Coordinates of C-alpha atoms in Angstrom, one line a residue:
M1283 CA 0.0 0.0 0.0
S1284 CA 1.1 3.6 -0.5
S1285 CA 1.9 4.4 3.1
E1286 CA 4.2 7.2 2.2
I1287 CA 4.2 9.6 -0.7
E1288 CA 7.6 10.8 -1.5
V1289 CA 8.3 14.4 -2.7
V1290 CA 11.3 15.0 -4.9
E1291 CA 12.5 18.1 -6.6
E1292 CA 13.5 18.9 -10.1
I1293 CA 15.2 21.9 -11.4
Q1294 CA 13.7 23.1 -14.6
P1295 CA 14.4 26.2 -16.7
A1296 CA 12.1 29.1 -15.7
K1297 CA 10.6 30.1 -19.0
Q1298 CA 7.8 32.2 -17.6
S1299 CA 8.2 35.8 -16.4
G1300 CA 6.4 37.4 -13.5
G1301 CA 5.5 34.0 -12.2
V1302 CA 4.4 33.6 -8.6
V1303 CA 5.5 30.2 -7.3
A1304 CA 5.9 28.6 -3.9
A1305 CA 7.5 25.8 -2.0
N1306 CA 7.2 24.6 1.6
G1307 CA 9.7 25.2 4.3
N1308 CA 11.7 22.2 3.3
G1309 CA 12.1 23.3 -0.3
N1310 CA 9.5 20.9 -1.6
G1311 CA 6.7 22.2 -3.8
V1312 CA 3.9 20.7 -1.7
G1313 CA 1.3 23.4 -1.9
I1314 CA -0.2 26.3 -0.1
N1315 CA -0.6 25.4 3.6
G1316 CA 2.4 27.0 5.2
V1317 CA 3.8 28.1 1.9
V1318 CA 6.6 30.3 0.8
G1319 CA 6.5 33.2 -1.6
V1320 CA 9.2 33.2 -4.3
V1321 CA 9.8 36.3 -6.2
A1322 CA 11.0 35.3 -9.7
D1323 CA 12.2 37.9 -12.3
D1324 CA 12.2 41.6 -11.6
D1325 CA 10.0 43.4 -9.1
E1326 CA 8.5 45.6 -11.7
S1327 CA 7.0 42.8 -13.6
L1328 CA 5.8 41.2 -10.3
R1329 CA 4.0 44.4 -9.3
N1330 CA 2.3 44.9 -12.7
D1331 CA 0.3 41.8 -13.6
V1332 CA -3.3 40.9 -12.8
Y1333 CA -2.2 37.7 -11.0
T1334 CA -0.2 39.5 -8.3
A1335 CA -2.8 42.2 -8.0
A1336 CA -5.4 39.5 -7.5
A1337 CA -3.3 37.6 -5.0
Y1338 CA -2.7 40.8 -2.9
G1339 CA -6.3 42.0 -3.4
D1340 CA -5.1 45.3 -4.8
L1341 CA -8.3 46.3 -6.4
E1342 CA -7.0 49.7 -7.6
K1343 CA -4.1 48.1 -9.5
L1344 CA -6.4 45.4 -10.9
Q1345 CA -8.8 48.1 -12.2
R1346 CA -5.9 50.0 -13.8
L1347 CA -4.4 46.9 -15.5
V1348 CA -7.7 45.7 -16.8
E1349 CA -9.4 49.0 -17.8
S1350 CA -6.4 51.2 -18.7
E1351 CA -3.9 48.7 -20.0
G1352 CA -6.3 46.1 -21.4
C1353 CA -4.9 43.1 -19.5
S1354 CA -7.1 40.1 -19.5
V1355 CA -8.3 38.3 -16.3
S1356 CA -9.5 35.3 -18.2
E1357 CA -6.1 34.1 -19.4
P1358 CA -3.8 31.9 -17.2
D1359 CA -0.4 33.0 -16.1
G1360 CA 2.9 31.3 -17.2
L1361 CA 2.3 28.4 -14.9
G1362 CA -1.3 27.9 -16.0
Y1363 CA -3.1 29.4 -13.1
Y1364 CA -5.8 32.0 -13.3
A1365 CA -6.1 35.4 -11.5
L1366 CA -9.4 34.2 -10.0
Q1367 CA -7.5 31.2 -8.4
W1368 CA -5.0 33.6 -6.8
A1369 CA -7.8 35.8 -5.4
A1370 CA -9.6 32.7 -4.1
L1371 CA -6.5 31.3 -2.5
N1372 CA -6.0 34.4 -0.4
N1373 CA -9.6 35.2 0.3
R1374 CA -9.7 38.4 -1.8
T1375 CA -13.4 38.7 -2.1
A1376 CA -13.5 42.2 -3.8
A1377 CA -10.8 41.2 -6.3
A1378 CA -12.6 37.9 -7.0
Q1379 CA -15.9 39.8 -7.6
Y1380 CA -14.2 42.3 -9.9
I1381 CA -12.5 39.4 -11.9
I1382 CA -15.8 37.6 -12.3
E1383 CA -17.5 40.8 -13.5
H1384 CA -14.8 41.4 -16.1
G1385 CA -14.7 38.0 -17.8
G1386 CA -13.2 35.7 -15.2
D1387 CA -14.5 32.2 -15.6
I1388 CA -15.5 30.5 -12.4
H1389 CA -15.3 27.2 -14.1
A1390 CA -11.8 27.7 -15.5
V1391 CA -9.4 24.9 -14.6
D1392 CA -5.7 24.7 -14.4
H1393 CA -3.6 21.8 -15.8
T1394 CA -4.6 19.6 -12.9
G1395 CA -8.3 20.3 -13.4
Q1396 CA -8.7 22.4 -10.3
T1397 CA -11.0 25.5 -10.2
A1398 CA -10.9 28.6 -8.0
L1399 CA -13.2 26.8 -5.6
H1400 CA -10.5 24.2 -5.0
W1401 CA -8.0 26.9 -4.2
S1402 CA -10.4 28.6 -1.8
A1403 CA -10.5 25.4 0.2
V1404 CA -6.7 25.4 0.9
R1405 CA -6.8 28.3 3.3
G1406 CA -10.4 28.2 4.3
A1407 CA -11.5 31.2 2.3
I1408 CA -15.2 31.0 3.1
Q1409 CA -16.1 34.4 1.8
V1410 CA -14.7 33.8 -1.7
A1411 CA -16.1 30.3 -1.8
E1412 CA -19.5 31.7 -1.0
L1413 CA -19.2 34.2 -3.8
L1414 CA -18.1 31.5 -6.3
L1415 CA -20.9 29.2 -5.3
Q1416 CA -23.5 32.0 -5.6
E1417 CA -22.1 32.8 -9.0
G1418 CA -22.7 29.2 -10.1
A1419 CA -19.5 27.3 -9.3
R1420 CA -20.0 23.5 -9.2
I1421 CA -19.6 22.2 -5.6
D1422 CA -18.9 18.7 -7.0
A1423 CA -16.2 19.7 -9.5
A1424 CA -13.3 17.3 -9.4
D1425 CA -9.7 17.6 -10.7
I1426 CA -7.8 15.0 -12.6
Y1427 CA -7.2 13.0 -9.4
G1428 CA -10.8 13.0 -8.4
Y1429 CA -10.4 15.6 -5.6
Q1430 CA -13.4 17.7 -4.9
T1431 CA -13.5 20.7 -2.7
T1432 CA -14.2 18.6 0.4
H1433 CA -11.0 16.6 -0.3
V1434 CA -8.9 19.7 -0.4
A1435 CA -10.5 21.1 2.7
A1436 CA -9.8 17.9 4.6
Q1437 CA -6.2 17.7 3.3
Y1438 CA -5.5 21.1 4.8
G1439 CA -7.6 20.8 8.0
Q1440 CA -10.0 23.5 7.1
T1441 CA -12.9 22.4 9.3
A1442 CA -14.9 25.6 9.3
F1443 CA -14.8 25.7 5.5
L1444 CA -15.8 22.0 5.3
Y1445 CA -18.7 22.7 7.7
H1446 CA -19.9 25.6 5.7
I1447 CA -19.9 24.0 2.2
V1448 CA -21.5 20.8 3.5
S1449 CA -24.2 22.4 5.7
K1450 CA -25.1 25.2 3.3
W1451 CA -24.3 23.9 -0.1
N1452 CA -24.8 20.2 0.5
A1453 CA -21.3 19.2 -0.6
D1454 CA -20.7 15.4 -0.4
P1455 CA -18.5 14.8 2.7
D1456 CA -17.9 11.2 1.8
V1457 CA -17.1 11.2 -1.9
P1458 CA -14.1 9.0 -2.9
D1459 CA -11.3 10.3 -5.2
N1460 CA -9.8 8.3 -8.0
D1461 CA -7.9 6.1 -5.5
G1462 CA -11.0 5.4 -3.5
R1463 CA -10.0 7.8 -0.7
S1464 CA -12.7 9.9 1.0
P1465 CA -12.1 13.2 2.8
L1466 CA -12.0 11.1 6.0
H1467 CA -9.0 9.2 4.7
W1468 CA -7.1 12.5 4.1
A1469 CA -8.1 14.0 7.4
A1470 CA -7.0 10.8 9.2
Y1471 CA -3.7 10.7 7.3
K1472 CA -2.9 14.3 8.1
G1473 CA -4.0 14.0 11.7
F1474 CA -6.7 16.7 11.7
A1475 CA -8.9 15.5 14.6
D1476 CA -11.4 18.3 14.3
C1477 CA -12.0 17.5 10.6
I1478 CA -12.4 13.8 11.5
R1479 CA -15.0 14.7 14.2
L1480 CA -17.0 16.8 11.7
L1481 CA -16.8 14.2 8.9
L1482 CA -17.9 11.4 11.3
F1483 CA -20.7 13.7 12.5
L1484 CA -21.7 14.0 8.9
D1485 CA -21.9 10.2 8.5
A1486 CA -18.7 9.7 6.6
Y1487 CA -18.1 6.0 6.3
R1488 CA -15.4 4.8 8.7
G1489 CA -15.0 1.4 7.0
R1490 CA -14.4 2.6 3.4
Q1491 CA -11.3 0.9 2.0
D1492 CA -9.3 2.6 -0.8
K1493 CA -7.6 0.8 -3.7
E1494 CA -5.0 -0.5 -1.3
G1495 CA -7.6 -1.8 1.2
C1496 CA -6.8 0.9 3.7
T1497 CA -9.5 2.5 5.9
P1498 CA -9.1 5.9 7.5
L1499 CA -7.9 4.2 10.7
H1500 CA -5.1 2.5 8.7
W1501 CA -3.9 5.8 7.4
A1502 CA -4.0 7.4 10.8
A1503 CA -2.0 4.5 12.2
I1504 CA 0.5 4.7 9.4
R1505 CA 1.3 8.3 10.2
G1506 CA 1.2 7.7 14.0
N1507 CA -1.6 10.2 14.6
L1508 CA -2.7 9.2 18.1
E1509 CA -5.5 11.8 18.4
A1510 CA -6.9 10.8 15.0
C1511 CA -6.8 7.2 16.0
T1512 CA -8.5 7.9 19.3
V1513 CA -11.4 9.8 17.6
L1514 CA -11.9 7.0 15.0
V1515 CA -11.8 4.2 17.6
Q1516 CA -14.2 6.0 20.0
A1517 CA -16.7 6.5 17.1
G1518 CA -16.2 3.0 15.7
K1519 CA -16.6 -0.6 16.5
K1520 CA -14.3 -3.5 17.2
E1521 CA -14.6 -4.6 13.5
D1522 CA -12.8 -1.4 12.5
L1523 CA -9.7 -2.6 14.4
M1524 CA -9.6 -5.9 12.6
V1525 CA -9.9 -4.8 9.0
V1526 CA -6.8 -5.8 7.0
E1527 CA -5.5 -4.0 4.0
N1528 CA -4.2 -5.6 0.8
T1529 CA -1.0 -6.9 2.5
G1530 CA -3.0 -8.4 5.3
L1531 CA -2.1 -6.0 8.1
T1532 CA -4.4 -4.4 10.7
P1533 CA -4.1 -0.8 11.8
A1534 CA -2.3 -1.8 14.9
Q1535 CA 0.2 -3.9 12.9
L1536 CA 0.8 -1.1 10.5
A1537 CA 1.5 1.3 13.4
S1538 CA 3.9 -1.2 14.9
D1539 CA 5.6 -1.7 11.5
K1540 CA 6.1 2.1 11.3
N1541 CA 7.5 2.1 14.8
H1542 CA 4.6 4.2 16.2
R1543 CA 4.7 2.3 19.5
Q1544 CA 2.2 4.5 21.4
V1545 CA -0.4 4.2 18.6
A1546 CA 0.2 0.5 18.3
F1547 CA -0.3 0.0 22.0
F1548 CA -3.4 2.1 22.0
L1549 CA -5.0 0.2 19.1
G1550 CA -4.0 -3.2 20.5
N1551 CA -5.4 -2.3 23.9
A1552 CA -8.6 -1.0 22.4
R1553 CA -9.1 -4.2 20.4
R1554 CA -8.7 -6.3 23.5
L1555 CA -11.1 -4.2 25.5
L1556 CA -13.7 -4.3 22.8
E1557 CA -13.4 -8.0 22.3
K1558 CA -14.0 -8.5 26.0
R1559 CA -17.1 -6.3 26.0
C1560 CA -20.2 -8.4 25.9
D1561 CA -23.1 -7.9 23.6
G1562 CA -25.6 -5.6 25.4
N1563 CA -28.6 -7.6 24.1
S1564 CA -27.3 -11.0 25.4
R1565 CA -28.0 -12.3 28.9
L1566 CA -24.4 -12.0 29.9
G1567 CA -24.3 -8.5 28.4
R1568 CA -27.3 -7.4 30.5
L1569 CA -25.6 -8.8 33.6
S1570 CA -22.4 -7.0 32.8
K1571 CA -24.3 -3.7 32.6
L1572 CA -25.1 -4.1 36.3
G1573 CA -21.4 -3.6 37.0
L1574 CA -20.5 -3.5 40.7
A1575 CA -23.8 -2.1 41.9
P1576 CA -25.1 -5.6 43.1
I1577 CA -21.9 -6.1 45.1
L1578 CA -22.2 -2.8 46.8
W1579 CA -25.9 -3.3 47.5
C1580 CA -25.3 -6.7 49.0
T1581 CA -22.4 -5.3 51.1
I1582 CA -24.5 -2.6 52.6
F1583 CA -27.4 -4.9 53.2
L1584 CA -25.1 -7.5 54.8
M1585 CA -23.5 -4.9 57.0
L1586 CA -26.9 -3.6 58.1
T1587 CA -28.0 -7.2 59.0
T1588 CA -24.8 -7.8 60.9
Y1589 CA -25.1 -4.5 62.8
I1590 CA -28.7 -5.2 63.8
H1591 CA -28.1 -8.7 65.0
A1592 CA -24.5 -8.5 66.4
V1593 CA -24.6 -5.0 67.8
I1594 CA -28.1 -3.7 68.6
M1595 CA -29.9 -7.0 69.4
A1596 CA -26.9 -9.0 70.7
S1597 CA -27.9 -11.3 73.6
N1598 CA -24.5 -11.1 75.2
L1599 CA -24.6 -7.3 75.5
P1600 CA -26.7 -5.2 77.9
K1601 CA -30.0 -3.8 76.7
L1602 CA -30.0 -0.4 75.1
T1603 CA -31.3 2.6 76.9
A1604 CA -34.0 4.6 75.2
G1605 CA -31.8 7.5 74.1
F1606 CA -28.9 5.3 73.0
G1607 CA -31.3 2.9 71.2
L1608 CA -32.7 5.8 69.3
L1609 CA -29.2 6.7 68.1
A1610 CA -28.4 3.1 67.2
W1611 CA -31.6 2.8 65.1
L1612 CA -30.9 6.2 63.5
G1613 CA -27.9 4.6 61.9
V1614 CA -30.1 1.9 60.4
F1615 CA -32.5 4.5 59.1
L1616 CA -29.8 6.5 57.5
A1617 CA -28.2 3.5 55.8
S1618 CA -31.6 2.4 54.6
A1619 CA -32.4 5.8 53.2
G1620 CA -29.0 5.7 51.5
L1621 CA -30.0 2.4 49.8
V1622 CA -33.0 4.2 48.4
L1623 CA -30.9 7.0 47.0
F1624 CA -28.4 4.4 45.8
Y1625 CA -31.2 2.8 43.7
R1626 CA -32.3 6.2 42.4
C1627 CA -28.8 7.1 41.4
S1628 CA -28.2 3.8 39.8
S1629 CA -31.4 3.6 37.8
K1630 CA -32.0 7.3 37.1
D1631 CA -31.2 9.1 33.8
P1632 CA -28.0 11.0 34.7
G1633 CA -28.6 13.6 32.0
Y1634 CA -28.4 11.7 28.7
I1635 CA -28.6 13.9 25.7
R1636 CA -30.9 12.7 23.0
M1637 CA -29.1 11.0 20.1
N1638 CA -29.6 12.3 16.6
V1639 CA -30.2 8.9 15.1
H1640 CA -31.5 8.7 11.5
D1641 CA -31.8 6.1 8.8
P1642 CA -29.8 7.0 5.7
Q1643 CA -32.0 4.6 3.6
N1644 CA -35.1 6.7 4.3
M1645 CA -33.5 10.0 3.2
K1646 CA -34.1 11.6 -0.1
D1647 CA -31.2 11.8 -2.6
D1648 CA -31.2 15.6 -2.5
E1649 CA -31.6 15.9 1.3
P1650 CA -28.5 16.9 3.3
L1651 CA -27.0 14.1 5.4
L1652 CA -27.9 16.1 8.5
K1653 CA -30.0 19.2 8.7
I1654 CA -27.3 21.2 10.5
E1655 CA -28.2 24.7 11.8
I1656 CA -25.8 26.9 10.0
N1657 CA -25.9 29.4 12.8
N1658 CA -25.0 26.9 15.5
P1659 CA -23.0 29.0 18.0
A1660 CA -20.7 26.2 19.0
L1661 CA -19.7 25.4 15.4
L1662 CA -19.5 29.0 14.3
A1663 CA -17.1 29.6 17.2
G1664 CA -15.0 26.6 16.0
N1665 CA -15.7 24.5 19.1
W1666 CA -15.4 21.2 17.2
S1667 CA -14.7 19.2 20.4
Q1668 CA -18.4 19.7 21.1
L1669 CA -19.2 17.4 18.1
C1670 CA -20.1 13.9 19.1
A1671 CA -19.5 11.6 16.2
T1672 CA -21.3 8.7 17.9
C1673 CA -24.4 10.5 19.1
K1674 CA -24.4 12.8 16.0
I1675 CA -25.1 15.9 18.2
V1676 CA -23.5 19.2 19.1
R1677 CA -23.3 18.6 22.8
P1678 CA -23.2 21.3 25.5
L1679 CA -19.8 22.5 26.5
R1680 CA -19.7 20.6 29.8
A1681 CA -21.2 17.4 28.4
K1682 CA -19.0 14.4 27.6
H1683 CA -19.5 11.1 25.8
C1684 CA -19.3 8.2 28.2
S1685 CA -17.6 5.3 26.6
T1686 CA -19.1 2.8 29.0
C1687 CA -22.7 4.0 28.6
D1688 CA -22.1 5.0 25.0
R1689 CA -24.2 8.2 25.5
C1690 CA -23.4 11.9 25.9
V1691 CA -24.2 13.0 29.5
E1692 CA -24.9 16.6 30.4
Q1693 CA -22.6 18.1 33.1
F1694 CA -20.7 14.8 33.0
D1695 CA -19.0 14.2 36.3
H1696 CA -17.7 10.6 36.1
H1697 CA -18.9 7.1 35.4
C1698 CA -19.1 5.3 38.8
P1699 CA -18.8 1.5 38.5
W1700 CA -20.2 1.1 42.0
V1701 CA -23.5 2.5 41.0
S1702 CA -23.2 1.2 37.4
N1703 CA -24.2 4.5 36.0
C1704 CA -22.8 7.9 35.0
V1705 CA -23.0 10.7 37.5
G1706 CA -24.3 13.8 35.7
K1707 CA -26.6 16.7 35.9
K1708 CA -29.8 14.8 36.7
N1709 CA -28.5 12.4 39.3
K1710 CA -25.6 14.1 41.0
W1711 CA -27.9 15.3 43.8
D1712 CA -28.9 11.7 44.5
F1713 CA -25.3 10.5 44.3
F1714 CA -24.0 13.2 46.7
L1715 CA -26.9 12.7 49.2
F1716 CA -26.3 8.9 49.1
L1717 CA -22.6 9.5 50.0
V1718 CA -23.6 11.9 52.9
L1719 CA -26.2 9.5 54.3
E1720 CA -23.8 6.5 54.1
V1721 CA -20.9 8.4 55.7
S1722 CA -23.2 9.6 58.5
A1723 CA -24.6 6.0 58.9
M1724 CA -21.1 4.6 59.1
M1725 CA -20.0 7.1 61.7
I1726 CA -23.1 6.5 63.9
T1727 CA -23.1 2.7 63.6
G1728 CA -19.3 2.5 64.1
G1729 CA -19.5 4.6 67.2
V1730 CA -22.4 2.6 68.6
A1731 CA -20.6 -0.7 68.0
I1732 CA -17.4 0.5 69.7
T1733 CA -19.4 1.8 72.7
R1734 CA -21.4 -1.4 73.0
I1735 CA -18.2 -3.6 73.0
V1736 CA -16.2 -1.3 75.4
T1737 CA -19.1 -1.1 77.9
D1738 CA -19.7 -4.8 78.1
P1739 CA -19.8 -5.4 81.9
F1740 CA -18.5 -9.0 81.6
A1741 CA -15.3 -8.0 79.7
P1742 CA -12.0 -8.4 81.7
S1743 CA -10.1 -5.3 82.7
S1744 CA -6.7 -6.4 81.2
F1745 CA -6.3 -5.2 77.6
I1746 CA -4.9 -8.4 76.2
Q1747 CA -7.6 -10.5 77.9
W1748 CA -10.2 -7.9 76.7
L1749 CA -9.0 -8.4 73.1
E1750 CA -9.3 -12.2 73.5
Y1751 CA -12.7 -11.8 75.0
A1752 CA -14.0 -9.5 72.3
G1753 CA -12.6 -11.7 69.6
T1754 CA -14.5 -14.8 70.9
H1755 CA -17.7 -13.2 72.3
H1756 CA -18.3 -10.4 69.8
V1757 CA -17.1 -11.8 66.5
G1758 CA -20.0 -10.2 64.5
A1759 CA -19.5 -6.8 66.1
I1760 CA -15.7 -6.8 65.5
S1761 CA -16.2 -7.9 61.9
F1762 CA -18.7 -5.2 61.3
L1763 CA -16.3 -2.6 62.8
I1764 CA -13.4 -3.7 60.6
V1765 CA -15.4 -3.4 57.3
D1766 CA -17.1 -0.2 58.5
F1767 CA -13.7 1.4 59.3
F1768 CA -12.2 0.7 55.8
L1769 CA -15.4 1.7 53.9
F1770 CA -15.8 4.9 56.0
F1771 CA -12.4 6.4 54.9
G1772 CA -12.9 5.7 51.2
V1773 CA -16.5 7.0 51.1
A1774 CA -15.6 10.0 53.4
V1775 CA -12.8 11.1 51.0
L1776 CA -15.1 10.8 48.0
T1777 CA -17.8 12.8 49.9
V1778 CA -15.3 15.6 50.8
V1779 CA -14.1 15.8 47.2
Q1780 CA -17.6 16.0 45.8
A1781 CA -18.6 18.6 48.3
S1782 CA -15.5 20.7 47.4
Q1783 CA -16.3 20.4 43.7
I1784 CA -20.0 21.4 44.2
S1785 CA -18.9 24.5 46.1
R1786 CA -16.8 25.5 43.2
N1787 CA -19.3 24.3 40.5
I1788 CA -16.8 22.1 38.7
T1789 CA -17.0 18.4 37.8
T1790 CA -14.6 15.5 38.4
N1791 CA -14.1 15.3 34.6
E1792 CA -13.2 19.0 34.4
M1793 CA -10.8 18.7 37.3
A1794 CA -9.1 15.8 35.4
N1795 CA -8.9 17.7 32.2
I1796 CA -8.0 21.2 33.3
M1797 CA -5.1 21.5 30.9
R1798 CA -7.1 20.2 28.0
Y1799 CA -10.4 22.2 28.2
S1800 CA -9.8 25.6 26.8
Y1801 CA -12.9 27.1 28.5
L1802 CA -11.2 26.5 31.8
R1803 CA -8.4 28.8 31.0
G1804 CA -8.3 32.5 31.1
P1805 CA -6.6 34.9 28.7
S1806 CA -3.3 34.5 30.6
G1807 CA -3.5 30.7 30.1
R1808 CA -4.1 30.1 33.8
F1809 CA -7.0 28.1 35.3
R1810 CA -10.2 30.0 35.4
N1811 CA -13.6 28.5 36.1
P1812 CA -16.3 30.6 34.3
Y1813 CA -19.1 28.7 36.1
D1814 CA -18.1 29.5 39.6
H1815 CA -20.8 31.7 41.1
G1816 CA -19.2 31.7 44.6
C1817 CA -19.4 29.0 47.3
R1818 CA -22.7 30.2 48.8
R1819 CA -24.6 30.4 45.5
N1820 CA -23.1 27.2 44.1
C1821 CA -24.2 25.2 47.2
T1822 CA -27.6 26.9 47.3
D1823 CA -28.3 26.2 43.6
F1824 CA -27.2 22.6 44.0
L1825 CA -29.2 21.8 47.1
I1826 CA -32.4 23.5 45.8
N1827 CA -32.3 22.7 42.1
G1828 CA -30.3 19.4 42.3
Y1829 CA -27.6 20.8 40.0
N1830 CA -25.5 23.9 39.4
E1831 CA -26.4 26.4 36.8
D1832 CA -24.0 27.0 33.9
L1833 CA -22.8 30.5 33.4
Q1834 CA -22.3 31.6 29.9
A1835 CA -18.6 31.3 29.2
S1836 CA -17.0 34.5 28.0
E1837 CA -17.2 34.6 24.3
E1838 CA -13.8 34.5 22.7
S1839 CA -13.2 35.2 19.1
A1840 CA -13.1 32.2 16.9
H1841 CA -9.7 31.2 15.9
S1842 CA -8.8 32.0 12.3
E1843 CA -8.3 28.9 10.3
G1844 CA -5.7 29.9 7.8
I1845 CA -7.2 33.0 6.2
G1846 CA -4.0 35.0 6.8
M1847 CA -1.3 35.1 4.1
V1848 CA 2.4 35.2 3.9
Q1849 CA 3.8 38.5 2.7
M1850 CA 5.4 38.5 -0.7
P1851 CA 8.7 40.2 -0.6
R1852 CA 9.0 43.3 -2.8
D1853 CA 12.7 44.0 -2.6
S1854 CA 15.4 41.8 -4.0
H1855 CA 18.3 41.4 -1.6
L1856 CA 20.2 38.8 -3.6
Q1857 CA 23.2 39.3 -5.8
N1858 CA 24.7 36.8 -8.4
G1859 CA 22.0 34.3 -7.8
D1860 CA 22.5 33.9 -4.1
L1861 CA 19.7 32.6 -2.0
H1862 CA 18.4 34.4 1.1
T1863 CA 15.8 33.2 3.4
H1864 CA 14.0 34.6 6.4
T1865 CA 11.3 33.3 8.7
N1866 CA 7.9 34.9 8.9
G1867 CA 5.6 35.0 11.9
N1868 CA 4.2 31.6 11.1
G1869 CA 7.6 29.9 11.0
H1870 CA 7.6 29.7 7.2
A1871 CA 10.5 30.9 5.1
A1872 CA 10.2 33.5 2.4
I1873 CA 12.6 33.2 -0.5
N1874 CA 13.8 35.7 -3.1
V1875 CA 15.5 34.6 -6.3
N1876 CA 17.5 36.9 -8.4
S1877 CA 15.9 37.8 -11.7
N1878 CA 19.0 36.6 -13.5
D1879 CA 18.7 33.1 -12.2
T1880 CA 17.3 31.0 -15.0
N1881 CA 16.6 28.0 -12.8
A1882 CA 13.5 27.7 -10.6
H1883 CA 12.5 24.9 -8.3
H1884 CA 9.4 23.0 -9.2
G1885 CA 8.0 20.3 -7.0
H1886 CA 7.5 17.0 -8.7
V1887 CA 5.5 14.5 -6.8
H1888 CA 5.1 10.8 -7.3
S1889 CA 3.6 8.0 -5.3
S1890 CA 5.7 5.1 -4.0
H1891 CA 4.2 1.7 -3.0
C1892 CA 4.8 0.8 0.5
S1893 CA 7.4 -1.8 1.4
H1894 CA 6.8 -0.9 5.0
G1895 CA 10.4 0.1 5.1
N1896 CA 10.0 3.9 5.3
H1897 CA 8.5 4.0 8.8
N1898 CA 11.1 6.4 10.2
K1899 CA 10.0 9.4 8.1
S1900 CA 8.8 12.5 9.8
K1901 CA 5.5 14.2 9.0
S1902 CA 7.3 16.8 6.9
E1903 CA 8.5 14.1 4.6
G1904 CA 6.2 11.8 2.7
V1905 CA 3.5 14.2 1.6
P1906 CA 0.3 12.5 0.2
L1907 CA -0.3 12.8 -3.5
G1908 CA -2.2 15.9 -4.4
L1909 CA -1.7 17.7 -1.1
G1910 CA -0.4 20.7 -3.1
L1911 CA -3.8 21.2 -4.8
G1912 CA -3.3 18.4 -7.3
L1913 CA 0.5 18.1 -7.2
G1914 CA 1.1 15.0 -9.0
H1915 CA 2.4 12.6 -11.6
G1916 CA 4.9 14.4 -13.7
H1917 CA 3.8 17.9 -13.1
G1918 CA 6.4 20.2 -11.5
R1919 CA 4.6 23.1 -10.0
S1920 CA 4.3 25.3 -6.9
R1921 CA 2.5 28.3 -5.7
S1922 CA 2.7 31.3 -3.5
V1923 CA 0.6 32.7 -0.7
V1924 CA 0.8 36.4 0.0
T1925 CA -0.7 38.9 2.5

């Protein structure tokens, strides 16, 4: 299988003048994402062509060139690219509009069959894409490799762009290219976890195999993308881990072959866990769903029985006084009330969020895969982690998908195996009160048991003899005390932790993921809980309502997804063909080439079939075919990005 795509360079004579070309930071012509502007020929020619004006969005210059000097915007440049493509690449909406109004063809294709719409997907130029589509651009236009706009967006991790064209323009998020690879294959290969979440949310087929038999999980494993593998496994089934490609290898075996040990361990462990999981519809599966709850129930019931018979009603202990007897039976009452709340917590809906389940067979051909609300605040803000690929929902910020229950739970705290249920928004009050009642019951019953044993009038005065006497005459009471002692400390610690979290309006899950959840960090990067109303109000809300209210997290501007551009140098600093590089703010190098230099670098890309021997390549090496907007088979080319 083609596990790695090699990029090699050729040096060809530069026959075009005024060309705007690009390469990546390694000198490979691999496309636009993190590209490098190369100034070929003299600055004067660069500043006075419609392609550069379109790339910079210089509308005044564009108007002068077209209206005064008679330049055409419908002809390609020396490399075969159109002015409209350059405007689309850099999200120059006004320039694109002007070009269209003055004869620019929105359907014009370069030598790889790509249109301006393909180029707009590289950097997530949503505004230009919207203009092109409104003017009649074909959303399903494919280049010579079968790449549609959704493929290009997935190759460059432009999740917001992908979301826009699928939700508003009904682009196909699961269309295969000529090699049978869907956008999900490309997103998995490149390790764009947010793109993967969105594509799975849009019902992209996880099990699709390309011409080499590889699923998206295979490609994620080949590249060692742990987060991509995690998202795919969580949304998938155990069968996904057992699929073999054409050489007979599973994703875990491919990861191991490529020396991605962490990924191989994760996939192998996931397969073992899923194989051990019982079918939920079988008898054994239904029993396994009960978890440890029956054991805890029996333990509490057995302790209560022992306490009543061996402590309260023991025949070898003196009768209880009225006041002390009331205290002793209070412990029984509290423990019994705790059992009721235990049952409620175990059987109650913890805050499951309704799944968006639909039947693809009952959908019309022209109906979107999902009727996504285009104005969904979470998705417009770029909070792709709120997408649940399993439940097919945009979940609330504090919700989480429980892998055990296989459901999203609102205000997810944790999954408690002892109650065999999640603890969430709707049952946390029951859970906390259960803990408080049981801790109180254990304190009272333990104190009563100790008092009863110590005050036995027939016990000897010597400590050693007293221990022997208690061990022979009060076996039940001593056994109860030992179990009660160990259980008390465990439950008491859990109760204190829960009380502390309730007072701060934070969940166990949030405490465990403070460094991962961006909404728990302030502008300075330090921990900040936007839901903390203060101890008094937090506790009052919880005790009265049964849950804490969620404050609106402070709105932060959505992160730009690649709309910015790399500045094209305007001054030549090179003499005698020397090469000078400098690094821009994005860590990419800008290169100036002297106009007298007759050689220009052109990226030439070819695919190599995997011998599973290139597993030590870094991610900067081995670029998938076509990642430079159709880079491929025998075509040396590269492009620039400017701001």
